[in-house]
Amino acid sequence: MLKGSYTTEEIAQMLKVSKLTVYDLIKKGKLPAYRVGKQMRIDASDLEAYKHKNKTASTVPVFTKPSPSPQRSVVISGQDISLDILGRHLDQKQNWRSLRSYHGSLNSLISMYQNEGDIVSVHLYDGETGEYNLPYINRILTGRSYLVINLLSRQAGFYVQENNPKKLYDWSDLGKEGLTIVNREIGSGARVLLDEKLKSHHIHYQKLQGYEHEETSHLSVASAVKQKRADVGIGIEKAAKTVGTEFVPLIEERYDLVLLKKEENIELIKQTLSVLKSTSFQEEIAALGGYNVAQTGEVLFER
């Protein structure tokens, strides 16, 4: 008997199918999976059980068009705690079982284009238009029909050390000599925001010491600044309050959800809107502090 567990990529290679097929098997409950950090994993024993059950088939069937069914698994992509709350509320609808993916905004959209995500969260700033999300969604989901729904808004800005000794109050201050920064990973909304602001203020990234130092969450960036391992980091106000790092608000970012408009998602869209517009969900989000729910549940764009 095999021991251990495998990633979805490894399962796809072993079964000689696409990763999308593996996700469909997981969604349909035919291949049990669980989340470890950013990865979805499948126990070797569950893989063997699946192979044994399907041993009479000459090949593993390819599922190209999953249909809604009771207890359908829904992959929710993004890192904010509000997404965990959304998943819990959807689970209470009794039709869904939420699975979490922790990809950044850009990679989440690419996954959706590849049919590997059900609900994708995005907070991507476009420097040319000054707009959040829609320019990226339109470019990446070309040829797709989709719905963009507001989840919440939140303040983004600088994490700085106590009393802001470097006097960092505006994006242009990142051009000061001798600054050390802690960055987010490529594809994250905070990384896109930083790069767009550096570009608009004509600051070359190589000027910033520590630009290549990447952390994978707002909390870890805020902690790095709190511990004086960097002078500044980019992130959201909520993480600053959690860690106790001083925060300089610079922009209100819109945090939206994207769902593909297709037949099997009709009920999911309906239930997601129902949750977002519910008083219980909005009150729970507002109680966390640092979040604006004035537009929560509003359909911002539809194609």
Short mmCIF file of C-alpha atoms in Angstrom, two decimals, residues 12-222:
data_model
loop_
_atom_site.label_atom_id
_atom_site.label_comp_id
_atom_site.label_asym_id
_atom_site.label_seq_id
_atom_site.Cartn_x
_atom_site.Cartn_y
_atom_site.Cartn_z
CA ALA A 12 -2.68 14.31 -12.88
CA GLN A 13 0.66 12.86 -13.97
CA MET A 14 -0.01 9.48 -12.37
CA LEU A 15 -3.49 9.18 -13.87
CA LYS A 16 -2.29 10.65 -17.19
CA VAL A 17 -5.07 13.27 -17.23
CA SER A 18 -5.22 17.06 -17.05
CA LYS A 19 -5.20 18.93 -13.76
CA LEU A 20 -8.71 20.14 -14.62
CA THR A 21 -9.88 16.52 -14.62
CA VAL A 22 -8.41 16.06 -11.14
CA TYR A 23 -10.25 19.17 -9.91
CA ASP A 24 -13.49 17.81 -11.39
CA LEU A 25 -12.99 14.51 -9.59
CA ILE A 26 -12.45 16.42 -6.34
CA LYS A 27 -15.49 18.64 -6.93
CA LYS A 28 -17.69 15.60 -7.55
CA GLY A 29 -16.45 13.94 -4.34
CA LYS A 30 -14.89 11.03 -6.23
CA LEU A 31 -11.39 11.88 -5.06
CA PRO A 32 -11.20 13.19 -1.46
CA ALA A 33 -8.80 16.11 -1.00
CA TYR A 34 -7.74 18.52 1.71
CA ARG A 35 -5.80 21.77 1.95
CA VAL A 36 -2.23 22.04 3.29
CA GLY A 37 -1.05 25.65 3.11
CA LYS A 38 -1.45 26.71 -0.51
CA GLN A 39 -1.63 23.17 -1.87
CA MET A 40 -4.53 20.80 -2.31
CA ARG A 41 -3.43 17.24 -1.49
CA ILE A 42 -4.85 13.73 -1.92
CA ASP A 43 -3.92 10.83 0.35
CA ALA A 44 -2.30 7.86 -1.35
CA SER A 45 -4.91 5.55 0.17
CA ASP A 46 -7.72 7.60 -1.41
CA LEU A 47 -5.94 7.52 -4.76
CA GLU A 48 -5.61 3.73 -4.55
CA ALA A 49 -9.27 3.40 -3.63
CA TYR A 50 -10.26 5.51 -6.62
CA LYS A 51 -8.03 3.50 -8.97
CA HIS A 52 -9.41 0.23 -7.61
CA LYS A 53 -13.00 1.42 -8.08
CA ASN A 54 -12.26 2.37 -11.68
CA LYS A 55 -9.95 -0.52 -12.54
CA THR A 56 -12.44 -1.94 -15.05
CA ALA A 57 -12.17 1.19 -17.19
CA SER A 58 -9.43 1.27 -19.80
CA THR A 59 -8.81 4.99 -19.17
CA VAL A 60 -9.74 7.54 -16.56
CA PRO A 61 -12.82 9.41 -17.83
CA VAL A 62 -12.37 13.07 -18.63
CA PHE A 63 -15.04 15.31 -17.14
CA THR A 64 -15.26 18.42 -19.27
CA LYS A 65 -18.56 19.86 -18.08
CA PRO A 66 -19.35 19.33 -14.38
CA SER A 67 -22.99 19.78 -13.48
CA PRO A 68 -24.37 21.10 -10.21
CA SER A 69 -25.27 18.49 -7.65
CA PRO A 70 -25.89 18.29 -3.89
CA GLN A 71 -22.73 18.99 -1.90
CA ARG A 72 -20.86 20.27 -4.93
CA SER A 73 -17.35 21.38 -3.96
CA VAL A 74 -16.61 25.03 -4.72
CA VAL A 75 -13.03 26.32 -4.98
CA ILE A 76 -12.74 29.84 -3.51
CA SER A 77 -9.47 31.51 -4.42
CA GLY A 78 -7.74 34.29 -2.49
CA GLN A 79 -6.18 35.00 0.89
CA ASP A 80 -8.45 37.34 2.84
CA ILE A 81 -10.25 36.06 5.94
CA SER A 82 -13.53 37.30 4.46
CA LEU A 83 -13.30 34.43 1.96
CA ASP A 84 -13.22 31.88 4.78
CA ILE A 85 -16.36 33.49 6.17
CA LEU A 86 -17.98 33.40 2.73
CA GLY A 87 -17.14 29.70 2.43
CA ARG A 88 -18.65 28.95 5.83
CA HIS A 89 -21.86 30.77 4.93
CA LEU A 90 -22.09 28.89 1.62
CA ASP A 91 -21.55 25.59 3.44
CA GLN A 92 -24.56 26.41 5.60
CA LYS A 93 -26.68 26.50 2.43
CA GLN A 94 -26.27 22.69 2.37
CA ASN A 95 -25.68 22.61 -1.39
CA TRP A 96 -21.98 23.39 -1.28
CA ARG A 97 -18.71 22.28 0.27
CA SER A 98 -16.12 25.04 0.04
CA LEU A 99 -12.46 24.40 -0.72
CA ARG A 100 -9.88 27.17 -0.33
CA SER A 101 -7.10 28.09 -2.72
CA TYR A 102 -4.62 30.73 -1.58
CA HIS A 103 -3.31 32.03 -4.91
CA GLY A 104 -2.83 35.76 -5.37
CA SER A 105 -5.24 37.79 -7.49
CA LEU A 106 -3.42 37.50 -10.82
CA ASN A 107 -2.76 33.76 -10.55
CA SER A 108 -6.35 33.22 -9.40
CA LEU A 109 -7.69 34.87 -12.55
CA ILE A 110 -5.41 32.75 -14.71
CA SER A 111 -6.67 29.65 -12.89
CA MET A 112 -10.25 30.69 -13.63
CA TYR A 113 -9.38 31.11 -17.30
CA GLN A 114 -8.12 27.51 -17.14
CA ASN A 115 -11.41 26.41 -15.49
CA GLU A 116 -9.71 25.67 -12.17
CA GLY A 117 -11.60 28.05 -9.88
CA ASP A 118 -15.24 28.72 -9.04
CA ILE A 119 -15.08 31.96 -7.04
CA VAL A 120 -12.02 34.15 -7.56
CA SER A 121 -11.19 37.23 -5.49
CA VAL A 122 -9.23 40.12 -7.01
CA HIS A 123 -7.76 43.44 -5.90
CA LEU A 124 -5.63 44.55 -8.84
CA TYR A 125 -4.83 48.22 -9.37
CA ASP A 126 -4.37 49.49 -12.94
CA GLY A 127 -2.06 52.50 -13.05
CA GLU A 128 -3.15 53.67 -16.48
CA THR A 129 -6.84 54.00 -15.61
CA GLY A 130 -6.65 54.31 -11.81
CA GLU A 131 -9.30 51.58 -11.69
CA TYR A 132 -9.40 48.37 -9.72
CA ASN A 133 -9.88 44.90 -11.20
CA LEU A 134 -11.93 45.33 -14.38
CA PRO A 135 -8.99 46.09 -16.71
CA TYR A 136 -7.26 42.87 -15.62
CA ILE A 137 -10.42 40.76 -15.64
CA ASN A 138 -11.31 41.92 -19.16
CA ARG A 139 -7.84 41.09 -20.46
CA ILE A 140 -7.42 37.71 -18.79
CA LEU A 141 -10.95 36.32 -19.12
CA THR A 142 -11.20 37.22 -22.79
CA GLY A 143 -13.90 35.19 -24.51
CA ARG A 144 -15.56 34.28 -21.20
CA SER A 145 -18.89 35.42 -19.77
CA TYR A 146 -18.59 36.46 -16.15
CA LEU A 147 -20.01 38.39 -13.24
CA VAL A 148 -18.02 40.82 -11.05
CA ILE A 149 -19.48 41.30 -7.55
CA ASN A 150 -18.12 43.53 -4.82
CA LEU A 151 -17.00 41.68 -1.71
CA LEU A 152 -15.75 44.67 0.29
CA SER A 153 -13.44 47.68 0.24
CA ARG A 154 -10.42 48.19 2.46
CA GLN A 155 -7.56 50.63 3.03
CA ALA A 156 -4.16 49.79 1.56
CA GLY A 157 -0.92 51.63 2.18
CA PHE A 158 2.43 51.51 3.94
CA TYR A 159 3.45 49.46 6.95
CA VAL A 160 6.09 51.57 8.68
CA GLN A 161 8.11 51.36 11.85
CA GLU A 162 6.98 53.09 15.04
CA ASN A 163 6.66 56.87 14.65
CA ASN A 164 7.46 56.50 10.94
CA PRO A 165 11.18 57.42 11.25
CA LYS A 166 11.68 57.47 7.46
CA LYS A 167 8.80 59.96 7.03
CA LEU A 168 6.96 57.87 4.43
CA TYR A 169 3.62 59.50 3.63
CA ASP A 170 3.19 59.15 -0.13
CA TRP A 171 4.10 56.79 -2.96
CA SER A 172 6.74 59.25 -4.15
CA ASP A 173 8.55 58.77 -0.82
CA LEU A 174 9.59 55.31 -1.99
CA GLY A 175 12.20 57.15 -4.06
CA LYS A 176 14.09 58.19 -0.92
CA GLU A 177 17.65 56.94 -0.60
CA GLY A 178 18.49 54.02 1.68
CA LEU A 179 15.03 52.51 2.06
CA THR A 180 14.64 48.80 2.72
CA ILE A 181 11.37 47.22 1.58
CA VAL A 182 9.72 43.86 2.11
CA ASN A 183 7.67 42.76 -0.89
CA ARG A 184 4.81 40.40 -1.72
CA GLU A 185 4.99 37.53 -4.19
CA ILE A 186 4.55 38.06 -7.92
CA GLY A 187 0.87 37.90 -8.85
CA SER A 188 -0.43 39.28 -5.55
CA GLY A 189 -2.56 42.41 -5.51
CA ALA A 190 -0.13 44.23 -3.21
CA ARG A 191 2.78 43.47 -5.57
CA VAL A 192 0.80 44.78 -8.56
CA LEU A 193 -0.13 47.94 -6.61
CA LEU A 194 3.51 48.58 -5.70
CA ASP A 195 4.77 48.02 -9.24
CA GLU A 196 2.09 50.27 -10.75
CA LYS A 197 2.86 53.07 -8.29
CA LEU A 198 6.61 52.78 -8.82
CA LYS A 199 6.00 53.06 -12.55
CA SER A 200 3.74 56.12 -12.28
CA HIS A 201 6.27 57.88 -10.03
CA HIS A 202 9.23 56.91 -12.23
CA ILE A 203 10.99 54.98 -9.46
CA HIS A 204 13.03 52.01 -10.66
CA TYR A 205 12.49 48.91 -8.55
CA GLN A 206 16.25 48.34 -8.30
CA LYS A 207 16.43 51.50 -6.23
CA LEU A 208 14.59 49.70 -3.45
CA GLN A 209 16.76 47.45 -1.34
CA GLY A 210 14.83 44.30 -0.42
CA TYR A 211 12.53 44.41 -3.46
CA GLU A 212 13.36 40.74 -4.10
CA HIS A 213 12.53 39.82 -0.49
CA GLU A 214 9.08 38.25 -0.80
CA GLU A 215 6.53 37.29 1.83
CA THR A 216 3.28 35.48 1.08
CA SER A 217 0.77 37.36 3.22
CA HIS A 218 -0.10 40.82 4.51
CA LEU A 219 0.53 39.61 8.06
CA SER A 220 4.07 38.44 7.31
CA VAL A 221 4.90 41.74 5.58
CA ALA A 222 3.53 43.75 8.51
#
